[in-house]
XYZ file of C-alpha atoms in Angstrom:
316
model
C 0.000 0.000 0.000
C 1.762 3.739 -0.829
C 1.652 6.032 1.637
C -0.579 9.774 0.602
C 0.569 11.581 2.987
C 2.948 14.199 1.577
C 6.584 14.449 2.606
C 8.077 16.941 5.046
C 9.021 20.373 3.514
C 12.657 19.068 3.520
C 11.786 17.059 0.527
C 12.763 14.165 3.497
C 10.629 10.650 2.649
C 11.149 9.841 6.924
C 8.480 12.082 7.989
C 5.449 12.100 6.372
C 3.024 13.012 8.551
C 4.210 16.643 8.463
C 1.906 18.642 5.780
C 4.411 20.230 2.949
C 3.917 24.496 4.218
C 2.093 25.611 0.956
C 2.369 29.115 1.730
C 5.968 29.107 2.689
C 9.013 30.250 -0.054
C 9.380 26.425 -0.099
C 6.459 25.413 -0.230
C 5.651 22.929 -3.472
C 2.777 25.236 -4.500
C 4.796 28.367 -4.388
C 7.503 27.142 -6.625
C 5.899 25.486 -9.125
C 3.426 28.401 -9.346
C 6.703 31.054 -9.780
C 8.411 28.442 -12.214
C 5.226 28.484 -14.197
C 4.806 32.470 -14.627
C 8.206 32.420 -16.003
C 8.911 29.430 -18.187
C 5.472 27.902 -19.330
C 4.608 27.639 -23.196
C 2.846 29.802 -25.710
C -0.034 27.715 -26.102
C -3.328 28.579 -27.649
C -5.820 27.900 -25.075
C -4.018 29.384 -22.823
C -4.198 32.763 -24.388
C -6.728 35.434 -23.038
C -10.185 35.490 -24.836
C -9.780 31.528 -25.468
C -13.283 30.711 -25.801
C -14.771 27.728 -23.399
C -15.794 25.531 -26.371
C -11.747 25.892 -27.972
C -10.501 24.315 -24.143
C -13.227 21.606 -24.359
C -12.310 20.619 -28.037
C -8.694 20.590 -26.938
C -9.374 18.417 -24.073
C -10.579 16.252 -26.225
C -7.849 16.601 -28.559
C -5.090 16.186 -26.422
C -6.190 13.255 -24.884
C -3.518 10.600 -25.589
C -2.035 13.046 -28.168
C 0.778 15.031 -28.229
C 0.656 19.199 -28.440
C 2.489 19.552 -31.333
C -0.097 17.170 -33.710
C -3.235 18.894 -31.546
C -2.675 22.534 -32.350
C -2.914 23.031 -36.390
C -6.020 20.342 -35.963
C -7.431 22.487 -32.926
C -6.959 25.128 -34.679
C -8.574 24.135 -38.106
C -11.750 22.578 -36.020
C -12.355 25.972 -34.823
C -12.075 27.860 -37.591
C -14.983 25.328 -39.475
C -16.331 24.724 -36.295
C -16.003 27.942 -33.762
C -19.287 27.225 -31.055
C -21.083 23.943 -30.398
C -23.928 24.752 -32.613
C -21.469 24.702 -35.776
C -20.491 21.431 -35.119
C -24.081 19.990 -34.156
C -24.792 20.894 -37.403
C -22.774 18.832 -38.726
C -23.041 15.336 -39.773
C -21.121 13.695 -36.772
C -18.719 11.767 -39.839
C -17.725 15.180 -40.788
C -15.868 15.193 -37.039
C -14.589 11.737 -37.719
C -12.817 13.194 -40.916
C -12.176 16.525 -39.434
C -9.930 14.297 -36.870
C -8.200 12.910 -39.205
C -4.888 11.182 -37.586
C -5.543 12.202 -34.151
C -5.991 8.773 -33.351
C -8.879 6.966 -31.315
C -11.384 8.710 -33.447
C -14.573 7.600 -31.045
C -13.174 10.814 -29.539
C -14.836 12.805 -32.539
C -18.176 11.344 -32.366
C -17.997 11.637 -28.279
C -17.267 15.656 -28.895
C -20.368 15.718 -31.707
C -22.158 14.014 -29.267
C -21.117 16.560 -26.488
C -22.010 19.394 -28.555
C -25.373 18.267 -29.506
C -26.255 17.935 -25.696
C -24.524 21.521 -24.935
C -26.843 22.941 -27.648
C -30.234 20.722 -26.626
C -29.512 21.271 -22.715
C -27.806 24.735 -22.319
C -28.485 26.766 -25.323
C -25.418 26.098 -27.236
C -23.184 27.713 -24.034
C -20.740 25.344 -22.557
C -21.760 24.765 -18.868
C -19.442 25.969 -15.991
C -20.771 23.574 -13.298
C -18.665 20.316 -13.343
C -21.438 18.445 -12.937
C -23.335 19.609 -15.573
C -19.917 19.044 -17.525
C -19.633 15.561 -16.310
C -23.344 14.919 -17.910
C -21.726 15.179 -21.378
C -20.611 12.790 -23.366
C -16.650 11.801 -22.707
C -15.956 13.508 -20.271
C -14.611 12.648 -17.034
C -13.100 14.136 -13.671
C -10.428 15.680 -15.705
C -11.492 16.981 -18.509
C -14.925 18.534 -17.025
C -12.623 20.236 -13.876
C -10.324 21.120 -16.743
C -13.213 23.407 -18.059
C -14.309 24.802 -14.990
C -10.496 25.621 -13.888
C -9.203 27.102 -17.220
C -11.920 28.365 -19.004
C -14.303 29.590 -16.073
C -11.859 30.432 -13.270
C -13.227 27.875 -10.722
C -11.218 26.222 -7.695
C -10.703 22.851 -7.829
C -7.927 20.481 -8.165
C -7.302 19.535 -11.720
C -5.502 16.129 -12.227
C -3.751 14.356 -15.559
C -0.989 11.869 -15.840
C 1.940 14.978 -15.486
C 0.263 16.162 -12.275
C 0.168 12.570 -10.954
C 3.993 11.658 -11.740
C 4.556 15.548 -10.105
C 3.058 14.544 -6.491
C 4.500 10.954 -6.591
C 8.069 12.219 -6.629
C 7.687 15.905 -4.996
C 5.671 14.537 -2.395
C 5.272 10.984 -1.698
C 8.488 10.273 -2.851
C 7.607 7.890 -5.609
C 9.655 7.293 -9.100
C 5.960 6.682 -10.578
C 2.260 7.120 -9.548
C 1.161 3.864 -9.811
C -2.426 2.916 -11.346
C -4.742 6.128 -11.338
C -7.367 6.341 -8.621
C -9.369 9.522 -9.248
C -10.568 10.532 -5.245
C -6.836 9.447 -3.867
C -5.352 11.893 -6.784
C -8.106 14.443 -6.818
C -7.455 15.091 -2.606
C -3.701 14.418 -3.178
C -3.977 17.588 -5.437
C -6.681 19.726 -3.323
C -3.888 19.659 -0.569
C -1.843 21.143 -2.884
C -3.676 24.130 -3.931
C -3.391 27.693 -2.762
C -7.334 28.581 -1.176
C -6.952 31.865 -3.809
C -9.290 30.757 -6.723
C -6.453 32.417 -9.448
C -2.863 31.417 -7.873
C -5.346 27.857 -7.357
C -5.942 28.048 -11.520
C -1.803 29.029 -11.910
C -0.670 25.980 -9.710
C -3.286 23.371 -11.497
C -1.582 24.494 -14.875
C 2.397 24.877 -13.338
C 1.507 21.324 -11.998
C 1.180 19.772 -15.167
C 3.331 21.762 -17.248
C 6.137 20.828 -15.057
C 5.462 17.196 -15.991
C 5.091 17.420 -18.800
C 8.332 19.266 -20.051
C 10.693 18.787 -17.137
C 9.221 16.291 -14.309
C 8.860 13.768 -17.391
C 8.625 9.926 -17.000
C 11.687 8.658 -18.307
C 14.527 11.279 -18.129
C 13.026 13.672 -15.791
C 15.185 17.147 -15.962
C 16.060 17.443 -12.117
C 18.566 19.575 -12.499
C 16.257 22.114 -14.172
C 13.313 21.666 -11.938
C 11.918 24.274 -9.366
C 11.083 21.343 -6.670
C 14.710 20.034 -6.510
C 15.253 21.302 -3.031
C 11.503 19.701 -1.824
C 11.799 17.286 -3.371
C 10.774 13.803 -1.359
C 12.160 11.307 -4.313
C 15.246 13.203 -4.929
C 15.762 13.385 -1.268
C 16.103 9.760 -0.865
C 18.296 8.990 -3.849
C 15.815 8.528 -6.446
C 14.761 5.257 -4.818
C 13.168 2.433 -7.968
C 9.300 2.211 -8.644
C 8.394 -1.042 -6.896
C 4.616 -0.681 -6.318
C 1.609 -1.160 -8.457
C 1.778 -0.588 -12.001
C -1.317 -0.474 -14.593
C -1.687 -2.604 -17.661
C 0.462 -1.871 -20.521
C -0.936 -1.396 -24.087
C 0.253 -3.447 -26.466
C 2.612 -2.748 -29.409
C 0.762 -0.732 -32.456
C 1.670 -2.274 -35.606
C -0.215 -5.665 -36.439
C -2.961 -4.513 -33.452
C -6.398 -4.524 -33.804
C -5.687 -1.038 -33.078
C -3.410 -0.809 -36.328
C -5.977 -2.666 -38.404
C -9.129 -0.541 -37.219
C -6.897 2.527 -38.103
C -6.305 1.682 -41.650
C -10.124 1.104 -42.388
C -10.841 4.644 -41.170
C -8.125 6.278 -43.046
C -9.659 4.636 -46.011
C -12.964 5.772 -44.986
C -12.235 9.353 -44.209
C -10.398 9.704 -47.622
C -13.668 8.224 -49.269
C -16.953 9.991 -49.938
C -18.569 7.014 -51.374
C -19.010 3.802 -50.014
C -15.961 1.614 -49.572
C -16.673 -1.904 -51.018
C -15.771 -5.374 -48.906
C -13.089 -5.448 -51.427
C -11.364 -2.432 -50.575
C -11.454 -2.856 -47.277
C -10.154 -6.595 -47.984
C -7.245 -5.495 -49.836
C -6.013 -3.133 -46.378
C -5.238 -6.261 -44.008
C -4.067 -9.620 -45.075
C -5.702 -11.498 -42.280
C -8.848 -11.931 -42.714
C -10.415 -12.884 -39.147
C -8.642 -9.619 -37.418
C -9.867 -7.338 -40.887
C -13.611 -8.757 -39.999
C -13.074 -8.085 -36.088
C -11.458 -4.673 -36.714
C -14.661 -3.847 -38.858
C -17.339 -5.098 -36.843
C -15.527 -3.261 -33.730
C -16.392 0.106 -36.054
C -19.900 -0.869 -36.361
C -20.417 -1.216 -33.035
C -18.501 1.884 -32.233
C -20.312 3.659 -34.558
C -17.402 5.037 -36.238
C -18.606 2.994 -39.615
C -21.943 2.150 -40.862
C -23.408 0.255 -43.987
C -24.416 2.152 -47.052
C -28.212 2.157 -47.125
C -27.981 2.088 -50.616
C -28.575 -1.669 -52.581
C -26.791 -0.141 -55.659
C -23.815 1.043 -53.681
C -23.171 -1.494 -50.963
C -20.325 -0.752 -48.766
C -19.411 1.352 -45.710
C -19.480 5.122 -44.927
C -18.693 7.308 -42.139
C -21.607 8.046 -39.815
């Protein structure tokens, strides 16, 4: 079992019962939130007048995906697409091609889906209550606090995978986080946030900046990092991950994941129906081709032409 309490203010893994002293010059929250001001990235939802709908869509977008492939997509979805109404307008295969190699594309249709409800529930204006966030579909604890934090200027703690590797080594002392557990991380995270609803919204967003460009997973940058000093897991000599671990994805290429891919690109490139034949001559195998294309159908990411004199398969 890991231990949640945080580490001492030393950085010292022996004490943990001791609170780190937020509001101190030492403090974990008052570092990362100075580091932040002066080092963190030009990016385009974080630039004033960023409209509520442009965070959700890159929520979305950067789930699982890296920055640099999000922003010229973010940024051409908002220029066809620039409030909720626009896109539930919109056939919801037009989002599936829109995404084109964002990868897991049930993200597209999740994000029509979301805006349809946004435009049916609230009048096309993205809600600021997380609740009435998490009521849309795919969205979760992070991305609906994610919302509320960055686009509405709401307290509350704000957790993805950078913010989780942060706290394990800053404060418990761990190399890695272990499995995700969203109310252990969510209160490991409350505890760290200033009670001031803006330095709260600055220390969410320092949090995961710093893991994601310096507190990084395999070849964190310690000597460049503005928790060295309180640091728990640098304090004890960078001690191995032993604990917990979650289940590891399997390799890409020959997947189901890799076969299901290359009957959407063909789809998204087509705007007639793609014929059994087609979508025979993608994948050699032809058990995995039929499972990768059934798992579409059910998905809803592919449907049959209802046309008899154009069988085949479309977008939705």
């Amino acid at each position: 079992m890991t231990d949640d309490r945080p580490a001492t203010e030393s950085g010292s893994p022996a004490d943990r019962s001791a609170p780190v002293t937020l509001g101190s010059p030492t403090g974990v929250s008052t570092r990362v939130a100075e580091w932040y001001r002066e080092n963190r990235r030009d990016l385009p939802w974080r630039r004033p007048g960023f409209s509520a709908w442009g965070t959700l869509v890159s929520e979305f977008m950067l789930q699982q995906t890296p920055v640099a492939r999000v922003i010229p997509r973010l940024e051409a979805w908002l220029d066809r697409w620039p409030t909720p109404a626009d896109l539930a307008a919109s056939p919801p295969g037009e989002a599936v091609r829109a995404w084109d190699n964002l990868g897991y594309p049930r993200r597209a249709l999740w994000l029509h889906a979301a805006a349809v409800q946004i435009v049916e529930r609230h009048g096309g204006v993205v809600p600021r209550d997380v609740d009435a966030l998490l009521a849309l579909t795919g969205i979760g604890d992070y991305t609906a606090r994610a919302v509320a934090v960055f686009s509405f200027g709401d307290r509350h703690p704000v957790v993805d995978t950078n913010t989780r590797r942060v706290i394990a080594r800053a404060v418990l002392g761990q190399a890695q986080p272990g499995p995700p557990h969203a109310r252990r991380d969510l209160d490991a995270m409350e505890a760290l946030l200033p009670l001031e609803t803006v330095e709260s919204t600055v220390v969410n967003a320092a949090m995961m900046e710093l893991g994601a460009v310096v507190c990084v997973a395999r070849t964190p940058r310690c000597d460049a990092c503005p928790l060295a000093e309180v640091c728990a897991w640098r304090s004890a000599g960078y001690p191995a991950y032993d604990g917990p671990t979650k289940a590891v994805q399997k390799a890409y290429e020959g997947s189901d994941r890799h076969v299901r891919g290359l009957i959407m690109r063909e789809l998204r490139a087509a705007h007639v129906p793609v014929t059994d034949a087609e979508i025979a001559s993608l994948w050699p195998d032809p058990i995995q081709r039929d499972r990768a294309l059934a798992g579409l159908l059910s998905d809803g990411l592919a449907v049959r032409s209802p046309s008899p004199d154009a069988p085949g398969y479309l977008l939705p």
